[in-house]
Coordinates of C-alpha atoms in Angstrom, one line a residue:
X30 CA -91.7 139.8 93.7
X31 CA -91.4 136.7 90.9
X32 CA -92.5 137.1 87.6
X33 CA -94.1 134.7 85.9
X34 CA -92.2 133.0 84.0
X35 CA -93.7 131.7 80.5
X36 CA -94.5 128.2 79.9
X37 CA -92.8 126.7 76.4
X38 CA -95.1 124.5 74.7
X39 CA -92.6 121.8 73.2
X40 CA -95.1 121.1 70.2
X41 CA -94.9 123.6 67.6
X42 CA -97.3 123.6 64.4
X43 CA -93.8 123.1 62.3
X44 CA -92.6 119.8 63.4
X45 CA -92.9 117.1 61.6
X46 CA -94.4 113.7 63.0
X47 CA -91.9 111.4 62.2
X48 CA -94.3 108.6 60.4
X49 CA -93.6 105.0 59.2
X50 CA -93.7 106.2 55.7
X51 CA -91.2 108.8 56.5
X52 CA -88.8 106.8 58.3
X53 CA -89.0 104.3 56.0
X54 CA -88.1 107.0 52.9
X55 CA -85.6 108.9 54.8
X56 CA -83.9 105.4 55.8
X57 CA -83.6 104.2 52.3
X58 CA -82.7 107.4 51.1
X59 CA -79.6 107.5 53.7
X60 CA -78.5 104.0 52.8
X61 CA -78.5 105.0 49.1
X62 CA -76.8 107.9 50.0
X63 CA -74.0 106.2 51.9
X64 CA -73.6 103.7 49.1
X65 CA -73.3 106.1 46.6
X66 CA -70.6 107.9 48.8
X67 CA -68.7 105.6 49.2
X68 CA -68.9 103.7 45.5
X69 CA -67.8 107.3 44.4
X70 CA -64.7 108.0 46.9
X71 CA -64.2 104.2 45.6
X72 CA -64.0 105.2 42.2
X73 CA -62.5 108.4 42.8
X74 CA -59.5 106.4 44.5
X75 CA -59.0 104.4 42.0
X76 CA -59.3 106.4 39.4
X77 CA -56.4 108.6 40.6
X78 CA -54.3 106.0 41.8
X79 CA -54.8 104.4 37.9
X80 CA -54.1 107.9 36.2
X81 CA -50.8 108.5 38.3
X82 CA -49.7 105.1 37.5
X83 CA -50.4 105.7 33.7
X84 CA -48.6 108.8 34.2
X85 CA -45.7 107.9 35.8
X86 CA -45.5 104.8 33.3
X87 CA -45.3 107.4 30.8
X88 CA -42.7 109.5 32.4
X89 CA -40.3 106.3 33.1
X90 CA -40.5 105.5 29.3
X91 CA -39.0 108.9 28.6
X92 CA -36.3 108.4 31.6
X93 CA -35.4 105.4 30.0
X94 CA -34.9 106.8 26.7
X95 CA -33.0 109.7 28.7
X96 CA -30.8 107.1 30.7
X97 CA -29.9 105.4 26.7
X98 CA -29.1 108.4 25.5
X99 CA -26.6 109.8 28.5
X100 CA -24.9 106.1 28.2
X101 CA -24.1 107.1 24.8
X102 CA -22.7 110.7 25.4
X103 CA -20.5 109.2 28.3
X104 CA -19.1 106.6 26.3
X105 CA -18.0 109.3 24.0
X106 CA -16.7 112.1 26.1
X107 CA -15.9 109.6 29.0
X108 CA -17.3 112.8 31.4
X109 CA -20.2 114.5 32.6
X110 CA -18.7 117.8 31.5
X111 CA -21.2 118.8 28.4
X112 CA -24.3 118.6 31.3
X113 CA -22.3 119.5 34.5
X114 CA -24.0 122.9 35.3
X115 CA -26.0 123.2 32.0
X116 CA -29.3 123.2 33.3
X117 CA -30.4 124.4 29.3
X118 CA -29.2 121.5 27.7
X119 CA -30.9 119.0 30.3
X120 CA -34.2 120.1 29.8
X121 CA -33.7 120.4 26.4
X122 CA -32.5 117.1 26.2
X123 CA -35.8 115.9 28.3
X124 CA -37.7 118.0 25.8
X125 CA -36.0 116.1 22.7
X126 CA -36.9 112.2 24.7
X127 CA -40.8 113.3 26.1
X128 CA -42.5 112.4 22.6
X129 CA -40.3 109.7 21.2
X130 CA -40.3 106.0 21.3
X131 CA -37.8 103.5 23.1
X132 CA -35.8 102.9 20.5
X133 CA -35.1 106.4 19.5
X134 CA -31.5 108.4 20.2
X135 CA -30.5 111.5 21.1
X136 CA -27.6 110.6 18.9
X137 CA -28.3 108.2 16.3
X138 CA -24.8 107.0 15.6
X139 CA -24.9 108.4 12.2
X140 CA -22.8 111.2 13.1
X141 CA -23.7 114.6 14.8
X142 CA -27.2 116.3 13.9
X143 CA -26.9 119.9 12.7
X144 CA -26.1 122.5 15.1
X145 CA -24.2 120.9 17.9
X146 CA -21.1 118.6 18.2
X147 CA -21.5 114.5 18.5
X148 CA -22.8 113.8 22.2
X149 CA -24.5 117.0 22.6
X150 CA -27.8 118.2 21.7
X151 CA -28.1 120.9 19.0
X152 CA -29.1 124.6 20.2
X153 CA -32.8 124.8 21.2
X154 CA -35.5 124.7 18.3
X155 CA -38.5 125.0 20.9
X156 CA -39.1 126.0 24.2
X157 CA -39.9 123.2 26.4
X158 CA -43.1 121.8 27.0
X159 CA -45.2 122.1 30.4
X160 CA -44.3 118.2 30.6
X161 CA -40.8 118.8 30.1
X162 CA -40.2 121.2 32.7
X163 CA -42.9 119.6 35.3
X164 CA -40.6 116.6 34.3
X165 CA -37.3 118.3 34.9
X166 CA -38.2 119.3 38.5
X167 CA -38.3 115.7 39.8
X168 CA -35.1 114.5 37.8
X169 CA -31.4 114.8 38.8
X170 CA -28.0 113.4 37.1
X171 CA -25.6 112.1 39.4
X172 CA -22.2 111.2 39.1
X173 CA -20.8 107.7 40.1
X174 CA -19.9 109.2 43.6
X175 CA -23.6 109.9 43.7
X176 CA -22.9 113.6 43.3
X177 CA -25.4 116.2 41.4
X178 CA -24.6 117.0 37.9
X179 CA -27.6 118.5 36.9
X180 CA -30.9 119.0 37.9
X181 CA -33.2 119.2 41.0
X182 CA -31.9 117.4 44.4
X183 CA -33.8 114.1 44.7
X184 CA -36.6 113.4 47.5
X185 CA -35.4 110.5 50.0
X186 CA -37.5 108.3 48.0
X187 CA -36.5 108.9 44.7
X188 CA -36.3 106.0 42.4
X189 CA -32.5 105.4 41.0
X190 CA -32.2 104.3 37.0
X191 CA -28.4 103.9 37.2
X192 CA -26.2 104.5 33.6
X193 CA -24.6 101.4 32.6
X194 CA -21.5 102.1 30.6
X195 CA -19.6 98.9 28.8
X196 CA -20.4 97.0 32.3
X197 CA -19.9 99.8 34.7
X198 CA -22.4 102.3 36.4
X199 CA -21.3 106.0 35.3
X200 CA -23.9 107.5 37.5
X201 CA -27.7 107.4 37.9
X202 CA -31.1 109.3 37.1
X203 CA -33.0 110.2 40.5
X204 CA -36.3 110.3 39.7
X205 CA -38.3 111.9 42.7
X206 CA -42.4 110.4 43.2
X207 CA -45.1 112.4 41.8
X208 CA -47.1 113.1 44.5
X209 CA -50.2 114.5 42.4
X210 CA -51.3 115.6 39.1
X211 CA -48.6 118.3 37.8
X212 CA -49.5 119.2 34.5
X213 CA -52.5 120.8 33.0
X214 CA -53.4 118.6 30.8
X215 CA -53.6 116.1 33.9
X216 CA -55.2 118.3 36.3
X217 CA -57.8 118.8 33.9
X218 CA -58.3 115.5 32.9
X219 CA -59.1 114.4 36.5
X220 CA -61.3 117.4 36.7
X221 CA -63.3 116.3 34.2
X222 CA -63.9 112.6 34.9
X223 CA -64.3 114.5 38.8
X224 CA -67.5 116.4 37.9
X225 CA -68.6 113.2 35.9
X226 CA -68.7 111.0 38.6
X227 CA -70.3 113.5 40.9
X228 CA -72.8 114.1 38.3
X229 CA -73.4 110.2 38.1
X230 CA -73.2 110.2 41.9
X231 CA -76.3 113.1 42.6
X232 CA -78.2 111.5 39.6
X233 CA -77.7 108.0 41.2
X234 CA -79.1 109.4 44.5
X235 CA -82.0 111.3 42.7
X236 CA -83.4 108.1 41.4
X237 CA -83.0 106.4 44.8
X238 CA -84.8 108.8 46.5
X239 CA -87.6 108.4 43.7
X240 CA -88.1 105.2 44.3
X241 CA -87.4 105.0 47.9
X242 CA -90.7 107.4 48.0
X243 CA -92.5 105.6 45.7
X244 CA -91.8 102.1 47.6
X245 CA -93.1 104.0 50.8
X246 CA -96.2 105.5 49.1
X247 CA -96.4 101.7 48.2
X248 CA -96.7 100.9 52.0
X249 CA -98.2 103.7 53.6
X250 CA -101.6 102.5 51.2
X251 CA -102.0 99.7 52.6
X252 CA -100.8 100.9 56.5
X253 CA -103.2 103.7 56.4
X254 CA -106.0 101.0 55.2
X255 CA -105.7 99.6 58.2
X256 CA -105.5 102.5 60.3
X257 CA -108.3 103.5 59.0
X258 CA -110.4 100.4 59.7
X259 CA -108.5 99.9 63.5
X260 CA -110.2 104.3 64.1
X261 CA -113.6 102.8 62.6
X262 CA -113.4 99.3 64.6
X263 CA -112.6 101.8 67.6
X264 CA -115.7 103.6 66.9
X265 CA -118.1 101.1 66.8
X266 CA -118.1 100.4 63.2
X267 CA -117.4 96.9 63.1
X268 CA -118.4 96.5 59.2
X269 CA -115.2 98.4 58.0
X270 CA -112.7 95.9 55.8
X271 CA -109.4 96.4 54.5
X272 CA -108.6 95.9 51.2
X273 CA -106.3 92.6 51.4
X274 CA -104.0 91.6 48.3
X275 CA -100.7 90.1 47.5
X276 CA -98.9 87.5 49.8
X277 CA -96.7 89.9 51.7
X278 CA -97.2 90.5 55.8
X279 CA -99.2 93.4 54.9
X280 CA -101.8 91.3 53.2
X281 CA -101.9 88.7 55.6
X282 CA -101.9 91.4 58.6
X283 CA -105.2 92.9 56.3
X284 CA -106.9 89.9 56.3
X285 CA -106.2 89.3 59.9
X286 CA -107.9 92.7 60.8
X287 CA -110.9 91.9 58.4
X288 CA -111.1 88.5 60.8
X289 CA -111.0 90.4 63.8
X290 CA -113.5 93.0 62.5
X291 CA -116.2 89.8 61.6
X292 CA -115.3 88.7 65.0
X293 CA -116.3 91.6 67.1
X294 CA -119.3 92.2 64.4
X295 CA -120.6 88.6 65.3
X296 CA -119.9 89.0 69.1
X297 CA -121.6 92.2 69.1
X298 CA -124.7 90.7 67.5
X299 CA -123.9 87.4 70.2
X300 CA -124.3 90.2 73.0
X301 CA -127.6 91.8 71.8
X302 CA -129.5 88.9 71.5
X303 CA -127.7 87.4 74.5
X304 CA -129.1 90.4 76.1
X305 CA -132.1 90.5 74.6
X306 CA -132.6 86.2 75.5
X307 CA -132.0 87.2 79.1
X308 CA -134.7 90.2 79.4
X309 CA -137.1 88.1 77.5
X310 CA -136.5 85.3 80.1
X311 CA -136.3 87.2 83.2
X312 CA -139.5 88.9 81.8
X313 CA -141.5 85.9 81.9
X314 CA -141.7 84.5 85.2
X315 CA -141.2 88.4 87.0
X316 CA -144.6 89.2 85.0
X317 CA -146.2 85.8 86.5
X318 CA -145.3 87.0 90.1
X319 CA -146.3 90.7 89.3
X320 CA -149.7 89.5 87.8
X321 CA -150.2 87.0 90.9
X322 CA -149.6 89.9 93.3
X323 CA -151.8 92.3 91.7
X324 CA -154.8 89.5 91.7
X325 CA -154.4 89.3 95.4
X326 CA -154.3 92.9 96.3
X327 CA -157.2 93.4 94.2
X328 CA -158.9 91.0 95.8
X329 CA -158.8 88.2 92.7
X330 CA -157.5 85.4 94.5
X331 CA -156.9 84.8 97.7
X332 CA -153.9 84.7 99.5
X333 CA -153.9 80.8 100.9
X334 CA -151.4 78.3 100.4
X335 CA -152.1 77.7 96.8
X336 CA -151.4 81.4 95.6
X337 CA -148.1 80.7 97.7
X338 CA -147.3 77.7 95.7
X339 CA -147.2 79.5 92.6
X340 CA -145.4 82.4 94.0
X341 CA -142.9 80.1 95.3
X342 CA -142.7 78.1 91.8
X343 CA -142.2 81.4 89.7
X344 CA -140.0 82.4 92.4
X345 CA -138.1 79.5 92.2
X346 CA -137.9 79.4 88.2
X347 CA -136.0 83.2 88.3
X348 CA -133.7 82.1 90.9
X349 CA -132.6 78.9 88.4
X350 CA -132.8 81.0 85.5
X351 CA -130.2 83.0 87.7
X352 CA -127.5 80.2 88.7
X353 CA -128.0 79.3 85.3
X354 CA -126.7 82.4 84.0
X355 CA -124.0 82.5 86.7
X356 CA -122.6 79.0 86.2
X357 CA -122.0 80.0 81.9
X358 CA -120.6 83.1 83.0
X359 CA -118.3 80.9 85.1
X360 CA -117.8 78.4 82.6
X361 CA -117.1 80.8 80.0
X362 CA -114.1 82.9 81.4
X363 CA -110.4 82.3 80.4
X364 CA -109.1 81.2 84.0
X365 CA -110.7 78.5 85.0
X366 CA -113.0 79.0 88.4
X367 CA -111.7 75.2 89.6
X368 CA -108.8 73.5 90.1
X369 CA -108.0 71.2 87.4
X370 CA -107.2 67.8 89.2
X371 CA -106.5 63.7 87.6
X372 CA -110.3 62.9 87.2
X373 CA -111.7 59.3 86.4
X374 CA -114.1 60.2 84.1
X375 CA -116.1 57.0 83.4
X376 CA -116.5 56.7 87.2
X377 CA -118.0 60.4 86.7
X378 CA -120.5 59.2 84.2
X379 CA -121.4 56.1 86.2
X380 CA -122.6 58.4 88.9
X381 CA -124.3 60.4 87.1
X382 CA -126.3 57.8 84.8
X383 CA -127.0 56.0 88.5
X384 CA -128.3 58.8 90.3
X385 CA -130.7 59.7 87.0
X386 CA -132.2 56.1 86.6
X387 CA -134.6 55.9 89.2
X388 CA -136.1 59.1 87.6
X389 CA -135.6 58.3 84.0
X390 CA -137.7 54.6 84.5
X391 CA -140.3 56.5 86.3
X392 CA -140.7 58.6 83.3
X393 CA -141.3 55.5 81.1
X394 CA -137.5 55.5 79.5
X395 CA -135.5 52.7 79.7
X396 CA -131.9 53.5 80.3
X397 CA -128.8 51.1 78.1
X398 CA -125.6 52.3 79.6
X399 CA -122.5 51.0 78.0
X400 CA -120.3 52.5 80.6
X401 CA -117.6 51.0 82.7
X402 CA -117.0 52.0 86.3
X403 CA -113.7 53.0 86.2
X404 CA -110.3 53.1 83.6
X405 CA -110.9 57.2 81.7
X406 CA -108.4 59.4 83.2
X407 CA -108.8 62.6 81.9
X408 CA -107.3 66.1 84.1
X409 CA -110.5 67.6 84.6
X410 CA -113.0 68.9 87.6
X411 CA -114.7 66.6 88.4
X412 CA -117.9 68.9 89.2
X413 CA -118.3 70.1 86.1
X414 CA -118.1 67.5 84.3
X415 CA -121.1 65.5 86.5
X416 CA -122.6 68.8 85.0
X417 CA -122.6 68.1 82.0
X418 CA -123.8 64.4 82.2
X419 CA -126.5 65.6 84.5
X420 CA -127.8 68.5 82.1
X421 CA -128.0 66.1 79.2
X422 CA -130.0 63.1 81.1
X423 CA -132.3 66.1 82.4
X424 CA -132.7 66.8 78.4
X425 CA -133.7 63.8 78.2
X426 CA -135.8 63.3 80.8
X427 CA -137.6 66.3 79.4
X428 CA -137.8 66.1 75.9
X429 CA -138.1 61.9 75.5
X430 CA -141.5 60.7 74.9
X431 CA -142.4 57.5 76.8
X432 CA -141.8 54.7 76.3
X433 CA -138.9 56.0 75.2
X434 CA -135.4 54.8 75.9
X435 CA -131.7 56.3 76.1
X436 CA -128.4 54.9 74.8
X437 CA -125.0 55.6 76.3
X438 CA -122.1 54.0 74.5
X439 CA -118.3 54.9 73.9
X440 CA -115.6 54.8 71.1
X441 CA -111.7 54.6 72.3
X442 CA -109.2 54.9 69.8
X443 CA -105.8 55.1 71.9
X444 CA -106.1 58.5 74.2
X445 CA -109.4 59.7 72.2
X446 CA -112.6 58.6 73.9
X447 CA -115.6 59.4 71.8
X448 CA -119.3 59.2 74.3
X449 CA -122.5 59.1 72.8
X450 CA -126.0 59.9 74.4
X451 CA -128.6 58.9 71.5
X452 CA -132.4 59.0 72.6
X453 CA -135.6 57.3 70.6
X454 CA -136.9 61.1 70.1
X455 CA -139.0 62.6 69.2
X456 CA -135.9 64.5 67.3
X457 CA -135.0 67.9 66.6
X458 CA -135.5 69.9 62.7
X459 CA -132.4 70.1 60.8
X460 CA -132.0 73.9 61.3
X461 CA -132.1 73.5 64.9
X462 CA -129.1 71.0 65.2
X463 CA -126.5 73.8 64.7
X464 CA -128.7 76.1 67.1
X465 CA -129.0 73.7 70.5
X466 CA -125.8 74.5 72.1
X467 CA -126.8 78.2 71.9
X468 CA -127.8 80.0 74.9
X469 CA -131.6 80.0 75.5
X470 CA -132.5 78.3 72.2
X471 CA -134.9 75.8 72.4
X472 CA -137.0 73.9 69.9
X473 CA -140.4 75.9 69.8
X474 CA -142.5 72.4 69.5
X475 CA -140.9 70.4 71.9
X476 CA -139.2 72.4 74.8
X477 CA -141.7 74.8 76.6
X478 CA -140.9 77.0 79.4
X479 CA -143.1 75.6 81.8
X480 CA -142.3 72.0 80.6
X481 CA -138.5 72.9 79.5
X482 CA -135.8 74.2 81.2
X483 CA -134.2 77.7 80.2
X484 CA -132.3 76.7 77.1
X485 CA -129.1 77.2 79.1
X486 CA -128.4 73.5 79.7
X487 CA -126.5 72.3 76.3
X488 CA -124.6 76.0 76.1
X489 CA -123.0 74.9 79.9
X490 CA -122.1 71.1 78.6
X491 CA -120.2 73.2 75.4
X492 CA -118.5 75.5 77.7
X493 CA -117.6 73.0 80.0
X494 CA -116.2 70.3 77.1
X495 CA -114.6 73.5 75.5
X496 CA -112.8 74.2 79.3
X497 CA -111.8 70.3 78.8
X498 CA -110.4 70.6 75.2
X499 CA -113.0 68.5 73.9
X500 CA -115.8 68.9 71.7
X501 CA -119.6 68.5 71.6
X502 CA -121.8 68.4 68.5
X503 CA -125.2 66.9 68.3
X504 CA -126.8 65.2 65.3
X505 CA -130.1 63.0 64.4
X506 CA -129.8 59.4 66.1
X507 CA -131.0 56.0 63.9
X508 CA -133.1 55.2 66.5
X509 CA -135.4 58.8 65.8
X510 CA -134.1 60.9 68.1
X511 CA -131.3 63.2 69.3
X512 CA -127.5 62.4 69.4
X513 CA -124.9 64.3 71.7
X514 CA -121.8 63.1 70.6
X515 CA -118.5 64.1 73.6
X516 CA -114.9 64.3 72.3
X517 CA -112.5 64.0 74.7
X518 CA -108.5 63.5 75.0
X519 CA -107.4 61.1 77.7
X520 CA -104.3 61.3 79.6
X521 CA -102.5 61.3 82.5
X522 CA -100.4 63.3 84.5

């Protein structure tokens, strides 16, 4: 039999989500840290390497002084027999040369000092000095033959200061490397100037840290701004802003957001009325059939071909409304629903102004089309765009009084082809101008629902220029009426 074995939930209460603001302070603190490092090991270096040098500056002043002084005694007693074995009279001799200047002697040529014979030095006054003996363990007095006199055997690397004597080299001082700090004083010395830098170092890295956490409590205002607005946005709340200032990519990212929030507020409000339009529409002519169906069930009018008629008209309205609806759906999605193909657009517009004349004269409006047949190329569908001219000679076939009459001209600069549709009215208020391309707008005196179409017409033209890269914009015509004014970009492919 198994026994259960115990599931380990990975996410304990302790850890610590690892956050922008975090990262951000625990990477400038590391950097900091690293350059404080190594700017101390730096200094550390260098400062050693400078205090040996001083050091051992020092110590070859005193050799030389040493190396004077033998010359002297060797010129005298012609031997190395006063220091041969005499370990107490070389370090005491060191001790006599550690505190004295270049130019001093350990015989001054005057005659002998008190308490020794010339060429030696006088019985001990002192004991020697830490320095002194420190000293004496890296020095050695060799003969000419290189042999030891005195002192401590040399390293391999042991600097030579020979003894010149009238021209000839009576032996040499071996003076072995100091490898590190030997005396106290030294050692203490280092010590010190040790702690200070660390000191410097942790106080350096303190006030990095400080303001490494202060420069992320600088971004994380601003970052938790806009996570606040992006949770709200998320919720619904499209009102919520975000505090934008300065010129950094924070700011510009805030005002971007605040952008994107007006956006989806405006869309939303698009989408309920949209919504709203549509019911009201749909209502309409669904009411009409409902109310001609309950008159003939109850008898109110008689089922004959009239009543039909009017079911059939009603009918006939919704399914429009309908395709209307579908078509700016279509019309309004990213991909396109048609293959975009080389289209001749004037030859477009000629059909379309053709095939609306016969109607347009019957209505009593005369029809000035400056149009040639061919010579716009423009990549296009060709369907859509008869959709458009179609939709706006049905606008005006609707909306012109007769007699009334229609204008088509064009403007080409180079590749830019400017159209213009002006009609002798009657025109539109200035508040509406802005308002006709939206979807089911209309003018409340002169487009009716029985006598207008469904205010869809001019929102399919925009969508279909838009799908074109071209623009649409309407505006009051000299000759009293409306003006559609069509941007579009010609080219080849």
């Amino acid at each position: 039999m198994h026994s259960a074995v115990p599931r380990i939930n990975s996410c304990y209460p302790f850890e610590m989500r690892l956050t922008i603001t975090r990262k951000l302070f625990l990477g400038l603190t590391l950097v900091c840290l690293a350059v404080v490092t190594t700017q101390a090991l730096v200094t550390r270096w260098n400062f050693n390497r400078g205090l040996l040098a001083y050091v051992e500056e020092k110590e070859r002043g005193t050799v030389a002084r040493v190396v004077v002084d033998l010359a002297a005694g060797y010129e005298r007693e012609q031997s190395w027999t006063s220091l041969r074995g005499e370990p107490r009279v070389w370090d005491e001799l060191l001790r006599r040369h550690s505190d004295k200047p270049l130019s001093a002697r350990f015989d001054d040529r005057r005659g002998s000092r008190p308490g020794g014979p010339p060429g030696r030095p006088p019985p001990p006054g002192r004991p020697p000095t830490t320095d002194t003996l420190l000293l004496a363990q890296r020095l050695a007095l060799l003969d000419a033959d290189q042999r030891i006199v005195v002192g401590v055997p040399p390293d391999p690397d042991a600097r030579a200061f020979p003894i010149d004597v009238n021209g000839e080299v009576a032996g040499f001082v071996m003076a072995s490397p100091m490898r590190d700090f030997e005396d106290p004083a030294s050692q203490r010395f280092a010590e010190q100037q040790g702690r200070s830098l660390l000191l410097s170092a942790v106080a350096a890295l303190l006030l990095a840290a400080l303001a490494s956490a202060l420069l992320a409590r600088q971004f994380n205002k601003p970052i938790r701004s806009l996570a606040d607005a992006a949770r709200a946005m998320t919720a619904g709340d499209f009102k919520a802003r975000v505090a934008a200032s300065g010129d950094d990519e924070l700011a510009s990212l805030a005002a971007d957001v605040n952008t994107l929030a007006e956006t989806l507020e405006r869309n939303r409000e698009t989408q309920r009325r949209w919504v709203t339009d549509i019911a009201h529409e749909l209502r309409t002519p669904l009411a009409v059939l409902k109310g001609e169906l309950e008159a003939i069930e109850d008898g109110v009018r008689d089922y004959n071909a009239t009543t039909v008629a009017s079911l059939r008209a009603e009918l006939d309205r919704l399914i429009a409304l309908v395709g209307e609806l579908h078509t700016l759906t279509l019309t309004e999605e990213d991909e396109p629903v048609h293959a975009m193909t080389q289209v001749d657009l004037a030859g477009v517009l000629d059909q379309a102004v053709l095939g609306a004349t016969r109607r347009l004269m019957d209505a009593g409006i005369a029809v000035n089309a400056d149009v040639p047949k061919q010579g716009w190329p423009l990549r296009g569908n060709a369907d859509q765009l008869m959709q458009v001219f179609i939709n706006i000679l049905e606008n005006t076939l609707r909306y012109v009084d007769a007699p009334g009459e229609l204008s088509i001209s064009h403007q080409q600069s180079g590749n830019r082809l400017v159209l213009v549709f002006a009609d002798s009215g009657p025109g539109v208020p200035d508040q509406a101008l802005k308002r006709l391309f939206d979807r089911l707008y209309r003018v409340d005196r002169s487009r009716s629902r029985e006598t207008g179409g469904s205010g869809l017409g001019l929102a399919i033209c925009k969508a279909i220029v838009e799908r074109h890269a071209g623009q649409i914009s309407a505006a009051h015509a000299s000759s009293g009426g409306l003006e559609i004014r069509l941007t579009f970009t010609l080219h080849k492919d």
